[in-house]
Structure formats: structure tokens, C-alpha cells
CSV table of C-alpha atoms in Angstrom, one decimal:
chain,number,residue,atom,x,y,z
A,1257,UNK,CA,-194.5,3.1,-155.5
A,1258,UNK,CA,-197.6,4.7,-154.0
A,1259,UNK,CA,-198.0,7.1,-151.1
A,1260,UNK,CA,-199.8,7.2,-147.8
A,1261,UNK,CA,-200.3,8.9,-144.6
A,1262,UNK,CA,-198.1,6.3,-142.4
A,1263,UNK,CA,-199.3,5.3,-139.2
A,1264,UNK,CA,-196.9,6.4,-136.3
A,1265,UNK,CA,-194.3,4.9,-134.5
A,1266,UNK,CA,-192.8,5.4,-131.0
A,1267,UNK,CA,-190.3,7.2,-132.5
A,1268,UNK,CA,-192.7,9.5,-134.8
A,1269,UNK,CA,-194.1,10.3,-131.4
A,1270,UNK,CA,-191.0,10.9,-129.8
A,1271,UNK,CA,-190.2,13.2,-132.4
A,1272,UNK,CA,-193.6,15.7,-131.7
A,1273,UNK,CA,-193.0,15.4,-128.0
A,1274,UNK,CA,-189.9,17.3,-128.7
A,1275,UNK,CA,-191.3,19.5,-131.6
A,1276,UNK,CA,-193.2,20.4,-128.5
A,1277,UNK,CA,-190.6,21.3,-126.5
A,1278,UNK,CA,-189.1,23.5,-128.8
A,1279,UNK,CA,-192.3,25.1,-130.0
A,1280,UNK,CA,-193.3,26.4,-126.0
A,1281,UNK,CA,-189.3,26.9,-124.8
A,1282,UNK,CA,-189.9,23.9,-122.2
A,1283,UNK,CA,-185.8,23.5,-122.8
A,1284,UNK,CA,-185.2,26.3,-121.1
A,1285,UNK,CA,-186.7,24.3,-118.1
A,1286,UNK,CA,-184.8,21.1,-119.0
A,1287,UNK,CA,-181.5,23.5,-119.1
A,1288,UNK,CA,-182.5,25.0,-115.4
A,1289,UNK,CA,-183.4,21.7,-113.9
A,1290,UNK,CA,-179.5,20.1,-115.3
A,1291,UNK,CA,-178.0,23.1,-114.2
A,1292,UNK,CA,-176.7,24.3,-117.5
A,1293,UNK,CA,-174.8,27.5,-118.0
A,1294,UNK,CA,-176.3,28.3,-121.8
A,1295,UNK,CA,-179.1,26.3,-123.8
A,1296,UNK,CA,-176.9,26.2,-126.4
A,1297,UNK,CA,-176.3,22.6,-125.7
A,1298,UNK,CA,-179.8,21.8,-125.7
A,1299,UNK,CA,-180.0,24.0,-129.3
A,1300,UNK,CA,-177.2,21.6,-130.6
A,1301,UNK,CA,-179.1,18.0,-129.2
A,1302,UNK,CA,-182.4,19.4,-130.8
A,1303,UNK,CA,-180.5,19.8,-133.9
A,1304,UNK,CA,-178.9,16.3,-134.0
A,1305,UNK,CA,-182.3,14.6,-133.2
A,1306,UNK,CA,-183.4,16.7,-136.0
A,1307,UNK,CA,-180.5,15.0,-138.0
A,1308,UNK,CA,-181.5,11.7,-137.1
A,1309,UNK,CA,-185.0,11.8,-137.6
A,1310,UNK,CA,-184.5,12.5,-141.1
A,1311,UNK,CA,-182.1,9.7,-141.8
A,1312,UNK,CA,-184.1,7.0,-139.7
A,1313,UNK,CA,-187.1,8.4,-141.8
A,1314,UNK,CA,-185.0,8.8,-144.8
A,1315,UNK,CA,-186.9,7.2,-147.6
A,1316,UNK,CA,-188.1,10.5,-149.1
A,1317,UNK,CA,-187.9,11.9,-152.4
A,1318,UNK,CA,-187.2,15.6,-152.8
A,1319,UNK,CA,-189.5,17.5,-155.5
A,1320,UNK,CA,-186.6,20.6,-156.5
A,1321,UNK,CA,-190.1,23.0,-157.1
A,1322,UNK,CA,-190.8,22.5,-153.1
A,1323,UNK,CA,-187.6,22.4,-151.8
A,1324,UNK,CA,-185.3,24.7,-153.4
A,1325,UNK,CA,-186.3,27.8,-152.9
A,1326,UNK,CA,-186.7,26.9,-149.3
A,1327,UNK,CA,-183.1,25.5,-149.2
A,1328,UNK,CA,-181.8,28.8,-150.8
A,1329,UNK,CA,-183.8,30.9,-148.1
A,1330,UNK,CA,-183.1,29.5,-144.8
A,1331,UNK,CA,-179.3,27.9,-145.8
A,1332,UNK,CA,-177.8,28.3,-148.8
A,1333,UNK,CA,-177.8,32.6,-149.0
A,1334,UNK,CA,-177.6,33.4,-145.4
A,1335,UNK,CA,-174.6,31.2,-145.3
A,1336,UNK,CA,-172.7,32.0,-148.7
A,1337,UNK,CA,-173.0,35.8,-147.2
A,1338,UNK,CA,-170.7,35.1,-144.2
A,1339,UNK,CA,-167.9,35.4,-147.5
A,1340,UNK,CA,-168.0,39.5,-147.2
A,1341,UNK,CA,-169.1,39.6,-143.4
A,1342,UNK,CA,-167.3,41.9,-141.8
A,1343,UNK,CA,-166.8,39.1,-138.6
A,1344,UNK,CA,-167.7,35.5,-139.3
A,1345,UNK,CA,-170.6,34.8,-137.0
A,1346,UNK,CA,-170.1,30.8,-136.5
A,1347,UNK,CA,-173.6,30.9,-134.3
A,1348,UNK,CA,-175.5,32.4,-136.7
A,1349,UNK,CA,-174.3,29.7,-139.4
A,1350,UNK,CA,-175.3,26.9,-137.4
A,1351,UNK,CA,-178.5,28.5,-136.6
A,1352,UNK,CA,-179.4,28.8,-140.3
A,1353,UNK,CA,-178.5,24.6,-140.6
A,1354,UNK,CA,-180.6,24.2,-137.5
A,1355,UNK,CA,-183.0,26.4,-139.2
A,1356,UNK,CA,-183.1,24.0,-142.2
A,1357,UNK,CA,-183.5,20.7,-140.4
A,1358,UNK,CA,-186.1,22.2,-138.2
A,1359,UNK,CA,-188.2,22.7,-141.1
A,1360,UNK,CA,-187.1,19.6,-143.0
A,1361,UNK,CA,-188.0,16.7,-139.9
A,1362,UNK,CA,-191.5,18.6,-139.1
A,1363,UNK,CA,-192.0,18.7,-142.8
A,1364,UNK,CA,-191.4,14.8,-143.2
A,1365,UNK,CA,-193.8,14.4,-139.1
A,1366,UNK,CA,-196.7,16.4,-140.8
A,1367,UNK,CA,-196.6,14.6,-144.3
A,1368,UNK,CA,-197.0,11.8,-142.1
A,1369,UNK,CA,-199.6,12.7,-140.2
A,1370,UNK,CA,-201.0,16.0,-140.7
A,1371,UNK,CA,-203.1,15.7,-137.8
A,1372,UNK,CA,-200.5,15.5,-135.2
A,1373,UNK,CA,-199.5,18.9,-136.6
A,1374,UNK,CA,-202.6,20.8,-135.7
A,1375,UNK,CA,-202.4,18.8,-131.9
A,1376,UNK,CA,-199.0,19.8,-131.6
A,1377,UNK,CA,-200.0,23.7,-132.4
A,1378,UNK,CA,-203.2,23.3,-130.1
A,1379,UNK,CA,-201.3,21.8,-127.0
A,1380,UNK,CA,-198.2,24.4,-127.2
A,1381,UNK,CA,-200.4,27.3,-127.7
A,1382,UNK,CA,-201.9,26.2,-124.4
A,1383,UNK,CA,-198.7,25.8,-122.7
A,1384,UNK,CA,-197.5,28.8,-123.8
A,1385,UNK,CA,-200.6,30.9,-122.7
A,1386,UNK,CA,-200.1,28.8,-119.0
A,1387,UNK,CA,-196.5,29.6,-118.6
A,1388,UNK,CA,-197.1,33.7,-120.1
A,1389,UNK,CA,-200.2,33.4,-116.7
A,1390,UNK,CA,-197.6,32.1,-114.4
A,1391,UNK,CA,-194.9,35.2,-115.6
A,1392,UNK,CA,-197.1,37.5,-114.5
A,1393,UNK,CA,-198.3,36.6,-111.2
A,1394,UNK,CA,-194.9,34.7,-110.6
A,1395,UNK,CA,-192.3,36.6,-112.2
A,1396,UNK,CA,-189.1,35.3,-110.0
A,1397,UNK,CA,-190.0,31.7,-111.1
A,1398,UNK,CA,-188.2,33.2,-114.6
A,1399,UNK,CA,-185.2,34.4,-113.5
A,1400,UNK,CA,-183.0,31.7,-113.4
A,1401,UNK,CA,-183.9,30.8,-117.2
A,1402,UNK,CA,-183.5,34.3,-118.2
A,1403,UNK,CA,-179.6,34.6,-116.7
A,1404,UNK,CA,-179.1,30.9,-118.5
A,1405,UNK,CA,-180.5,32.4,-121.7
A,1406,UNK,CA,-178.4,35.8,-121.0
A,1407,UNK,CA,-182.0,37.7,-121.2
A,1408,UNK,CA,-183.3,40.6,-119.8
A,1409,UNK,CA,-186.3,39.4,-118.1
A,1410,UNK,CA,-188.0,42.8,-116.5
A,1411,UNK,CA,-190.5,43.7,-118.8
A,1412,UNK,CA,-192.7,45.9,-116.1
A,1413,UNK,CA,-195.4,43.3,-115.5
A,1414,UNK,CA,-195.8,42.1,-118.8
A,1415,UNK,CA,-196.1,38.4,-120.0
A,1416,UNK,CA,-193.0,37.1,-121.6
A,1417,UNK,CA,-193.7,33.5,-120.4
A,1418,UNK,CA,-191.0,30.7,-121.6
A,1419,UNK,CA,-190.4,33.1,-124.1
A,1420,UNK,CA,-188.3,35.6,-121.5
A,1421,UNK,CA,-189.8,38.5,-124.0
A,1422,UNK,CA,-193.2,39.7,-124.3
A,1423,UNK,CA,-192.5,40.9,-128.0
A,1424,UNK,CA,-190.9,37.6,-128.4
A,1425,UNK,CA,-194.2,35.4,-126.9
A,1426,UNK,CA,-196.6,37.4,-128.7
A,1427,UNK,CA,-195.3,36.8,-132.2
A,1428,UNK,CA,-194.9,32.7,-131.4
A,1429,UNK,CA,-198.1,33.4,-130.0
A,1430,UNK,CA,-199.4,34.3,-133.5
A,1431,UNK,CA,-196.8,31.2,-135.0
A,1432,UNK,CA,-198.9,28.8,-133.1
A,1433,UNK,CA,-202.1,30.2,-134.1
A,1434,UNK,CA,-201.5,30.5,-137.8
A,1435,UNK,CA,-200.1,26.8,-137.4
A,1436,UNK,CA,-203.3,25.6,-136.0
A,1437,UNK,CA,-205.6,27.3,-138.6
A,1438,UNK,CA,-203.4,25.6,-141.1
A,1439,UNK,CA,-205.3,22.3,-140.1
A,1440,UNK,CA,-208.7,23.5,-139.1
A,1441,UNK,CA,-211.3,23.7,-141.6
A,1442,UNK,CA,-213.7,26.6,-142.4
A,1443,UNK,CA,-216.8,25.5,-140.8
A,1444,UNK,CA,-215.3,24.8,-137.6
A,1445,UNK,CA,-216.8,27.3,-136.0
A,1446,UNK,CA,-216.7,26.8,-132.4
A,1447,UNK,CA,-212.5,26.0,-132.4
A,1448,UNK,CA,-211.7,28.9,-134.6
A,1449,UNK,CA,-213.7,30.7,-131.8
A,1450,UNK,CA,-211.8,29.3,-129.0
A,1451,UNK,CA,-208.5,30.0,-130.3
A,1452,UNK,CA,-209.4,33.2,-131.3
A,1453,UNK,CA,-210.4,34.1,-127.6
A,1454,UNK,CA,-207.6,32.6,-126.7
A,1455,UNK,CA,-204.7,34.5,-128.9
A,1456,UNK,CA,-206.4,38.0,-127.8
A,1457,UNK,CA,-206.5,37.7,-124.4
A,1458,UNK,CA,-202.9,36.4,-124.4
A,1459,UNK,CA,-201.8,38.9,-127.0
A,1460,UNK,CA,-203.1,41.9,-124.5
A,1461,UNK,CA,-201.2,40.5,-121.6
A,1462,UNK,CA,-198.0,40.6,-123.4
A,1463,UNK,CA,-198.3,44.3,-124.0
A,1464,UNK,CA,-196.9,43.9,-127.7
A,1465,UNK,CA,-199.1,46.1,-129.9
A,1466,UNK,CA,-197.7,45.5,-132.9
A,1467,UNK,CA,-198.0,41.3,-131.9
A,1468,UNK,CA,-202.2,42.9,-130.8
A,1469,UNK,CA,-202.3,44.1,-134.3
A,1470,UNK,CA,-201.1,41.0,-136.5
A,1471,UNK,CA,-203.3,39.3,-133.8
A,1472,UNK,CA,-206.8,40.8,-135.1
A,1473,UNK,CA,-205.8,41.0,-138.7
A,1474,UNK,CA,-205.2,37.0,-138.3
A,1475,UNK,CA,-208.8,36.5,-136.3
A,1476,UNK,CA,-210.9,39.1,-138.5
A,1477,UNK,CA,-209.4,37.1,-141.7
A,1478,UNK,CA,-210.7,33.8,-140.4
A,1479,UNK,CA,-213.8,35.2,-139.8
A,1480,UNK,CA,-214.2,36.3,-143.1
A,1481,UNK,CA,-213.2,33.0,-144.6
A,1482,UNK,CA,-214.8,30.6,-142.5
A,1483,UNK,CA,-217.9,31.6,-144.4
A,1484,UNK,CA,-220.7,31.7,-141.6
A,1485,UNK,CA,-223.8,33.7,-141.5
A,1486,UNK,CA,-223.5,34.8,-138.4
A,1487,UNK,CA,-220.1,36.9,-138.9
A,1488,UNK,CA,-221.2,39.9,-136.6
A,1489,UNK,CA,-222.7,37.8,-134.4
A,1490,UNK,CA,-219.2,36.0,-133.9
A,1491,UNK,CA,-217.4,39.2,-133.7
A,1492,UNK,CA,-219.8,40.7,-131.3
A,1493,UNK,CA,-219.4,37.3,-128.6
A,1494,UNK,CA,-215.9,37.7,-129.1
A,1495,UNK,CA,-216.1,41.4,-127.9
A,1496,UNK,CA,-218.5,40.7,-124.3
A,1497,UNK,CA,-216.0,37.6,-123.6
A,1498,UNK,CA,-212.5,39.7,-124.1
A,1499,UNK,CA,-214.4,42.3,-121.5
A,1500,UNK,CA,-215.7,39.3,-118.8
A,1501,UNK,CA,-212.5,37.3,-119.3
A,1502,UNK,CA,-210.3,40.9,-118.3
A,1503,UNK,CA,-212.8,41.3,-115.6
A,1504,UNK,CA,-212.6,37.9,-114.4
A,1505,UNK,CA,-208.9,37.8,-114.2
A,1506,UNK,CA,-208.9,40.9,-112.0
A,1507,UNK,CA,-211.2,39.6,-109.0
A,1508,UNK,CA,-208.9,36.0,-109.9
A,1509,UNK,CA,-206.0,38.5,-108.9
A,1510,UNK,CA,-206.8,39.3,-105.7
A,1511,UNK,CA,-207.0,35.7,-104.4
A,1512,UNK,CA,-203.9,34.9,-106.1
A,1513,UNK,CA,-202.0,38.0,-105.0
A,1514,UNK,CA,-202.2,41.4,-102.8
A,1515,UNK,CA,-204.2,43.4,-104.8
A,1516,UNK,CA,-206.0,42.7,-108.4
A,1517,UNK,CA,-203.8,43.4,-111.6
A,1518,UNK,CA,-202.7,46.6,-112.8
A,1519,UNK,CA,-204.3,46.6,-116.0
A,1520,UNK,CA,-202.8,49.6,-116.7
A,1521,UNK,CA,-199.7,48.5,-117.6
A,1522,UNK,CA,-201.3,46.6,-120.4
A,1523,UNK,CA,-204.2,49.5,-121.4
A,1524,UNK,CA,-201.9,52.1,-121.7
A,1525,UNK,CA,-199.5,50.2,-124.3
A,1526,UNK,CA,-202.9,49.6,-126.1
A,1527,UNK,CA,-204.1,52.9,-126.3
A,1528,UNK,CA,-200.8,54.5,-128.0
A,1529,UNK,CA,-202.1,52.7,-130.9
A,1530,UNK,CA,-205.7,54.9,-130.6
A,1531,UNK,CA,-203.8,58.6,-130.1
A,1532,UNK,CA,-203.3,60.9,-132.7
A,1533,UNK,CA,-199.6,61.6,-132.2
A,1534,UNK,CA,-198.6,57.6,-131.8
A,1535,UNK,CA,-195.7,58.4,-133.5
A,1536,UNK,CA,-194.1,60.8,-131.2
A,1537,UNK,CA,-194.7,58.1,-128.1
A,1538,UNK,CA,-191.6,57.0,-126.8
A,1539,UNK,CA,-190.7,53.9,-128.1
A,1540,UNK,CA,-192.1,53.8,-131.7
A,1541,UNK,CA,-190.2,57.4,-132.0
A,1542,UNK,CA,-186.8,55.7,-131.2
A,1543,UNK,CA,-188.0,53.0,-133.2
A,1544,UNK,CA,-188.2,55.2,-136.2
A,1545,UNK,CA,-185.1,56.6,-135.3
A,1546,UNK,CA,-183.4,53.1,-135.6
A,1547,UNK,CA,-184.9,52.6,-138.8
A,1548,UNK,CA,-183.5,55.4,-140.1
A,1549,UNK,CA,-180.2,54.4,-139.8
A,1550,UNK,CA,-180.7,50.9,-141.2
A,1551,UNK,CA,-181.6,52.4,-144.1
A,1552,UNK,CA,-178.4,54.7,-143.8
A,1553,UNK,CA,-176.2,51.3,-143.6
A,1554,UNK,CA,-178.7,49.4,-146.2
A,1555,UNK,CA,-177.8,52.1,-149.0
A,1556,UNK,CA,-174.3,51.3,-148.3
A,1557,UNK,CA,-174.1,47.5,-149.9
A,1558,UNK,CA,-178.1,47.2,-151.3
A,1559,UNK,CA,-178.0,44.3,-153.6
A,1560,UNK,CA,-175.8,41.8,-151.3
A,1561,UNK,CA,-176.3,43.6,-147.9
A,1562,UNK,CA,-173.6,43.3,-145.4
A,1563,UNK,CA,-173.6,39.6,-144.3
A,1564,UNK,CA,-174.9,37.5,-142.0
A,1565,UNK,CA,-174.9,38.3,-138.3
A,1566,UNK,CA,-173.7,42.0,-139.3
A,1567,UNK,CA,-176.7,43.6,-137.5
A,1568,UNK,CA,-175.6,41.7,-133.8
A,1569,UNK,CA,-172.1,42.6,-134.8
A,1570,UNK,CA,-173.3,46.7,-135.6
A,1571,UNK,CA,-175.2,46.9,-132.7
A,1572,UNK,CA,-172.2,45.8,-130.3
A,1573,UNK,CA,-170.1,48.2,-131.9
A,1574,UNK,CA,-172.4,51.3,-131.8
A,1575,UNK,CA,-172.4,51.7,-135.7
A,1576,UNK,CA,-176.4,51.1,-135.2
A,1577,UNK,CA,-178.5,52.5,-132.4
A,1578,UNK,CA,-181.1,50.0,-131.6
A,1579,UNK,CA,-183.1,47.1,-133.1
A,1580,UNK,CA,-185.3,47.8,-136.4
A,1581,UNK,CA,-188.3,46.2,-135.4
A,1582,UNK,CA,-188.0,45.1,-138.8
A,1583,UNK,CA,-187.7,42.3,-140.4
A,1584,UNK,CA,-187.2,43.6,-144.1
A,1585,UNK,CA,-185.1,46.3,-143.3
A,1586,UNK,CA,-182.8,43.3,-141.2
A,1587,UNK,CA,-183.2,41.2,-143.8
A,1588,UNK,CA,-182.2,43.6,-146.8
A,1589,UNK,CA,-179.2,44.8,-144.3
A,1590,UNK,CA,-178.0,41.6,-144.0
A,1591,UNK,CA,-178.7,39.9,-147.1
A,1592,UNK,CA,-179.6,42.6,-150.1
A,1593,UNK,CA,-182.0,43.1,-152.2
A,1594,UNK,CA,-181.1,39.4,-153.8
A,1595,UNK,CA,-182.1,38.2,-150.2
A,1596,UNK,CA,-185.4,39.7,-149.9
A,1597,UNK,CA,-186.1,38.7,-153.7
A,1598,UNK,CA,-185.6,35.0,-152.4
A,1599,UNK,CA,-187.8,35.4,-149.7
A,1600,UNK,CA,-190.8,36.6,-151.4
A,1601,UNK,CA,-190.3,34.0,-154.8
A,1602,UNK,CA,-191.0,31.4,-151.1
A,1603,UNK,CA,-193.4,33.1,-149.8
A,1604,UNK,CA,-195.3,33.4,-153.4
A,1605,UNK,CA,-194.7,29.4,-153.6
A,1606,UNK,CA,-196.1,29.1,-150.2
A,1607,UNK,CA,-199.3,31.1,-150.9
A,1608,UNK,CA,-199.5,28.9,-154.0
A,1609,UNK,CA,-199.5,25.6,-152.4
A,1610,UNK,CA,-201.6,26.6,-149.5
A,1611,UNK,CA,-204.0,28.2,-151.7
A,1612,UNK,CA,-204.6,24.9,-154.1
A,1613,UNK,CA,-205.6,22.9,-150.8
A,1614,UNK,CA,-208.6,22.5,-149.8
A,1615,UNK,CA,-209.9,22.5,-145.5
A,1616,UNK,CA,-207.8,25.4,-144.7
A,1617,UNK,CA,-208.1,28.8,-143.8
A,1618,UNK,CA,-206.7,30.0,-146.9
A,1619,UNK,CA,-203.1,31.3,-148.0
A,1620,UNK,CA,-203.9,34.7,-148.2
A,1621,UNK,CA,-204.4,35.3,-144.5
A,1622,UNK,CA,-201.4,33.4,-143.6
A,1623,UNK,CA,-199.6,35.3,-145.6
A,1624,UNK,CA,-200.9,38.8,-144.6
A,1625,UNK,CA,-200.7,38.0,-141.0
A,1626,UNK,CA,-196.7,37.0,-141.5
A,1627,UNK,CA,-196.0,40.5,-143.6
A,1628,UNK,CA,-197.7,42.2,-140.9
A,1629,UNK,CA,-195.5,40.6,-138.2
A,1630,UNK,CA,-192.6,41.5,-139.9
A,1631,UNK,CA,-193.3,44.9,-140.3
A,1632,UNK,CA,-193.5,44.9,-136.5
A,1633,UNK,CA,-190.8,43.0,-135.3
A,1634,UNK,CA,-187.1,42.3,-136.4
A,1635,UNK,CA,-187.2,38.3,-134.8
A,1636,UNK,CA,-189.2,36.4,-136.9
A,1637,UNK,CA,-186.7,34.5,-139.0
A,1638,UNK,CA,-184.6,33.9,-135.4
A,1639,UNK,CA,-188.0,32.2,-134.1
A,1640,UNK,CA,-188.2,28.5,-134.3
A,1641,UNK,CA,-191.9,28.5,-134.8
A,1642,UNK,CA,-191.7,30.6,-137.9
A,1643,UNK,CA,-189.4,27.5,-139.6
A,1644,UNK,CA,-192.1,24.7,-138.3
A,1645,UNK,CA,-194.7,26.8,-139.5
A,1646,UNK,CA,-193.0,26.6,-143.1
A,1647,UNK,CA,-193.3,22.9,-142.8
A,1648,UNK,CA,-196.6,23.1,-141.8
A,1649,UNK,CA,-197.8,25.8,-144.4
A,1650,UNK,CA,-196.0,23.2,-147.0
A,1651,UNK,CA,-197.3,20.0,-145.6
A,1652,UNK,CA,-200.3,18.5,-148.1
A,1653,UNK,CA,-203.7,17.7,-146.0
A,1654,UNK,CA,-206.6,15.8,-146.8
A,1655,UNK,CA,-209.5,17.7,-146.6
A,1656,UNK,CA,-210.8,19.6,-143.0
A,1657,UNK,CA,-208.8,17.8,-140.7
A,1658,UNK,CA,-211.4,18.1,-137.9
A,1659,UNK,CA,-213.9,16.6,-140.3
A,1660,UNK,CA,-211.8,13.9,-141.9
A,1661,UNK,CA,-213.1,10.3,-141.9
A,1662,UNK,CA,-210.9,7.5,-141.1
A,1663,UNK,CA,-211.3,6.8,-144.9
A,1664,UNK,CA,-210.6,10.4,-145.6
A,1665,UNK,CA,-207.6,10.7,-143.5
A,1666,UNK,CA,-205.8,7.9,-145.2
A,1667,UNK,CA,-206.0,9.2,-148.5
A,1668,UNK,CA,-202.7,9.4,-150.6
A,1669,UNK,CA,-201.8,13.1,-149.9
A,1670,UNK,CA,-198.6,13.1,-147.7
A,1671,UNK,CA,-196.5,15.5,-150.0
A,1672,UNK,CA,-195.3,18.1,-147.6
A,1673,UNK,CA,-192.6,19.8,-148.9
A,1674,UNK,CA,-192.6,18.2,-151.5
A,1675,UNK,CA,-191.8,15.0,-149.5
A,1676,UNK,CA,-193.0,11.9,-150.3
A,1677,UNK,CA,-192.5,8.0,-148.9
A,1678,UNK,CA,-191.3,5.4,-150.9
A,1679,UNK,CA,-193.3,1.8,-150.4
């Protein structure tokens, strides 16, 4: 037996053209263009080719210390708590299986070819940023994929792009961007750059401010690891082009549109986060209000939680105000204390394997970036980036990708998730 990177088929790259799809939302525009009435058709044909993919590239091996845990987080708990839910929520079980073979056919796709993964990340971070420019100058081009979705789609002005939620873009946003430093190597100066620029300028469009914050902490922590000289000098040029690119798109405004942008829609959101009484502003007040009251319900069943799908279910029947904006406090209401124990015994065995391979921007700043997201929003395990960026996070690389040889590349190394080929 011996292992190597494969070389890809038609139907390996049939596979990432749809990983593609479902990484910028372009189903939505599939489900428009057939005229369907909900995408949860579309959901259920992404989960079969999912399905197949793994049995057409089925000669794997499964090593139990990769896999797991992983199984146990995205499956096997969230599932086995539907037992003592107080209404069996059959979507949210499927989800959790599409979850799982999300993760399981990218995992097996980036083993393969660990390159394709960081293309993948750069061309749907582009699209993504494209379709959050169109939401904002063309906001009625959304509307039909927001009633097919069952979204709410006014968001003031801000960009919600494919994503029919600026909270919602701006965290995928962040998904694609941790995805793509996953496969760029220190020294590459000039790309980290780029996407840096990139993820700000989006990230302040969307309005999200807790999406702006996980945003900075992600760029500031590649700048310290890329380990360049010229740190404040990179920091400083990212500064003067944020300023020119806002100014730029506010002269671009006026031949696109009557009038120029009203960047006070965004600049206001922003500065909240500068004032000395942010917590009384609107929002994050009734945020902390919610929260509050999750905590209320969370003391109720702490170790086991309350089951899966109970917050949807408690929020339809008024027992809880509002969303936490939270991912640990949805998690621990839902699954207990035994969930969130699971999901940071992953996340340690993430950090470990990321950590112990070399060309990446390191673990650590993955990690911090993710704890921070969750901490601002209450989504991230209902995102499908967050599961392909598990696969990604576990998928062994050879060295920098963008400095690989040919020789380099083709080393024996495809082990992502613990996945391995037989010859």
C-alpha cells in the first residue's frame, strides 16, 4: 500500500465545481432560475452527490483518532439528543447527516489535492464579495431568492449578498478566509495582503461588527505569523488602501447610481464599537437581554441541554425572546455541557493537527478567529463553510502550497481526516 496525492478526474472536478456552489450560495440561483418553491431540494441533491462521491471514491481507510470525535460532534450527539426533544425536528437531523458528509467528501477532495482547496476558497471568496457588491447597489435582484429561502432580505443597505444576511455573509466571509490561509504559506506576502484587503473592505459593507471584529483579529494574527520585517509597514499600506478603496467606491457610486453611497449606514454600525456606553446601544442591549434568558433555560437541563432544534422550536413558541448571538450558549442549550465538552476535545484535536504541519498560518489563529465568531454569532455550526472548513483544517498538506514544486506536491501526505487511499 503507499499513499499519494491522486491526480484528478472529471469527476474530482465536478465535485469542487459544486463545493463551489455551496460554498458562495450560487444554489439559491439554480433554485430561482428552475422555479423552485424552497432550496430544500437542492440541500437534499447536494447531500446525495455528497453520498456518492464518497462511495465512487470509497477506497479510504478511516484512522478512529481523526474521525471520531468529528463523527460524535457533527452526528452522533446532536442526533441521539432528538431522544428528550421536546418536538422531533426531522430538518435539523438531516442537516446534521448533511453536515457530516459535507465534511467527509471535501475531506477525501482536499487529501487529494490540497491545492484545489485553497482555489476553491480563493474563487468563492471572490464571488461572494461580487454578489455582496451587487446587493447593495442592486438590492431587488435578491428578492426572489430571499421569498424561496423564506428570508428577510431588508437589511437597510447592507451587504447580505447570496448569503440574504449581512451577519450571515460576513462570518462565511471569515469561513472562506481562514480556509484560504489554511493553504497559503507564511512568506506569501503579497496574497496574504490581498486577501486581507479584501475581507475588510467586505466585512465593513456588511455592517456586522462582531463579523469586523473576528475579521481584524484573523488579519492582525497572520501578520504576526507570517514573520516579515516589515510588519508595520504591512499594517500601515493596509490602512491608506481601506481609506482610497472607501473613497473610490463613493465617486464609483455616483456613476452606478443617483447619488454616492451612504456610508453612514456602515460608519455608524462601526462606531458603536468605539463609544463608551456600546452596551446600552440598541441591539447589543437586547442582545444581552436574550442571553439572559438562555442562560435562564440552560440552568434548566445543564449537562444534556434540551435537544436538538429546541432553540427554533422556543423561539416559535415565545419561551425565548430573540436569538443569542451565541454559539456556546446555543450549543450548551441544546446539547449540555456534554456537548460543548465534545466540541472543544475537536477543536483541541484540530489545533493539534494543524499545528504539527508545516506551510500554514498556524492553528492558533484559526482557532482564535473561530472562538471569536462564536462569541458573536449563534449560526456558525448551521453554516456550510464552517463543516468544509473542518475538512480543510484536517486535510494533511505538503509544505507552502504556493511554493510547492511539482516534486514537492506529490509527496505522500494525503491524510486529511485521517483519510488515506489504498493502491
Amino acid at each position: 500500500m503507499s499513499m499519494q496525492v491522486s491526480k484528478l478526474t472529471f469527476f474530482d472536478k465536478a465535485f469542487a465545481v459544486m463545493l463551489v456552489v455551496v460554498m458562495t450560495q450560487l444554489y439559491r440561483v439554480i433554485g430561482l432560475v428552475l422555479g423552485m418553491a424552497s432550496i430544500a431540494i437542492l440541500t437534499g441533491i447536494i447531500t446525495a452527490l455528497c453520498a456518492c462521491y464518497l462511495v465512487v471514491k470509497g477506497k479510504v481507510l478511516y484512522k478512529p483518532i481523526h474521525h471520531y470525535g468529528l463523527l460524535v460532534f457533527a452526528t452522533i450527539w446532536p442526533v441521539a439528543t432528538s431522544v428528550y426533544a421536546d418536538v422531533f425536528d426531522y430538518r435539523a437531523v438531516l442537516m446534521q447527516f448533511h453536515y457530516l458528509l459535507l465534511i467527509l467528501s471535501a475531506g477525501v477532495l482536499f487529501s487529494r489535492a490540497p491545492l484545489v482547496a485553497h482555489k476553491l476558497a480563493i474563487a468563492s471568496l471572490g464571488i461572494s464579495v461580487l454578489a455582496m457588491v451587487v446587493s447593495v447597489r442592486w438590492p431587488a435582484a435578491f428578492a426572489s431568492m430571499a421569498a424561496i429561502a423564506s428570508a428577510r432580505f431588508d437589511y437597510l443597505g447592507r451587504g447580505s449578498g447570496l448569503f440574504l444576511q449581512p451577519n450571515l455573509l460576513a462570518y462565511n466571509l471569515v469561513l472562506l478566509t481562514l480556509l484560504c490561509g489554511r493553504f497559503t504559506g507564511k512568506q506569501e506576502i503579497e496574497k496574504i495582503f490581498a486577501v486581507s484587503l479584501i475581507l475588510i473592505a467586505a466585512l465593513f459593507f456588511t455592517g456586522s461588527r462582531g463579523g469586523l471584529i473576528a475579521g481584524l483579529v484573523l488579519v492582525l494574527s497572520w501578520v504576526t505569523l507570517s514573520r516579515q520585517m516589515y510588519n508595520r509597514r504591512f499594517i500601515l499600506l493596509l490602512v491608506v488602501c481601506m481609506v482610497l478603496l472607501l473613497i473610490s467606491l463613493g465617486y464609483i457610486g455616483m456613476f452606478l447610481a443617483e447619488g454616492t453611497l451612504d456610508f453612514s449606514v456602515y460608519i455608524n454600525r462601526v462606531m458603536t464599537l468605539l463609544t463608551s456606553d456600546v452596551v446600552y446601544e440598541g441591539s447589543v442591549q437586547y442582545r444581552l437581554a436574550f442571553q439572559m434568558r438562555f442562560l435562564e433555560v440552560i440552568g434548566q437541563n445543564p449537562v444534556f441541554g434540551q435537544g436538538i432544534g429546541s432553540v427554533e422550536y422556543m423561539l416559535q413558541s415565545g419561551e425565548l425572546y430573540g436569538a443569542a448571538h451565541n454559539q456556546i450558549l446555543d450549543l450548551l442549550l441544546q446539547y449540555g455541557v456534554v456537548g460543548l465538552v465534545i466540541a472543544l476535545a475537536c477543536g483541541a484535536r484540530i489545533a493539534q493537527t494543524v499545528n504539527t504541519q508545516p506551510g500554514s498560518l498556524r492553528g492558533i489563529a484559526i482557532l482564535a478567529t473561530l472562538l471569536l465568531a462564536m462569541l458573536g454569532t449563534n449560526m456558525l455550526f448551521d453554516m456550510q463553510n464552517f463543516y468544509i472548513l473542518l475538512a480543510g483544517l484536517l486535510a494533511r498538506v505538503p509544505s507552502p502550497i504556493g511554493l510547492a514544486s511539482p516534486h514537492t506536491a506529490a509527496m505522500p501526505r494525503a491524510m486529511g481526516l485521517g483519510i488515506m487511499e489504498h493502491r
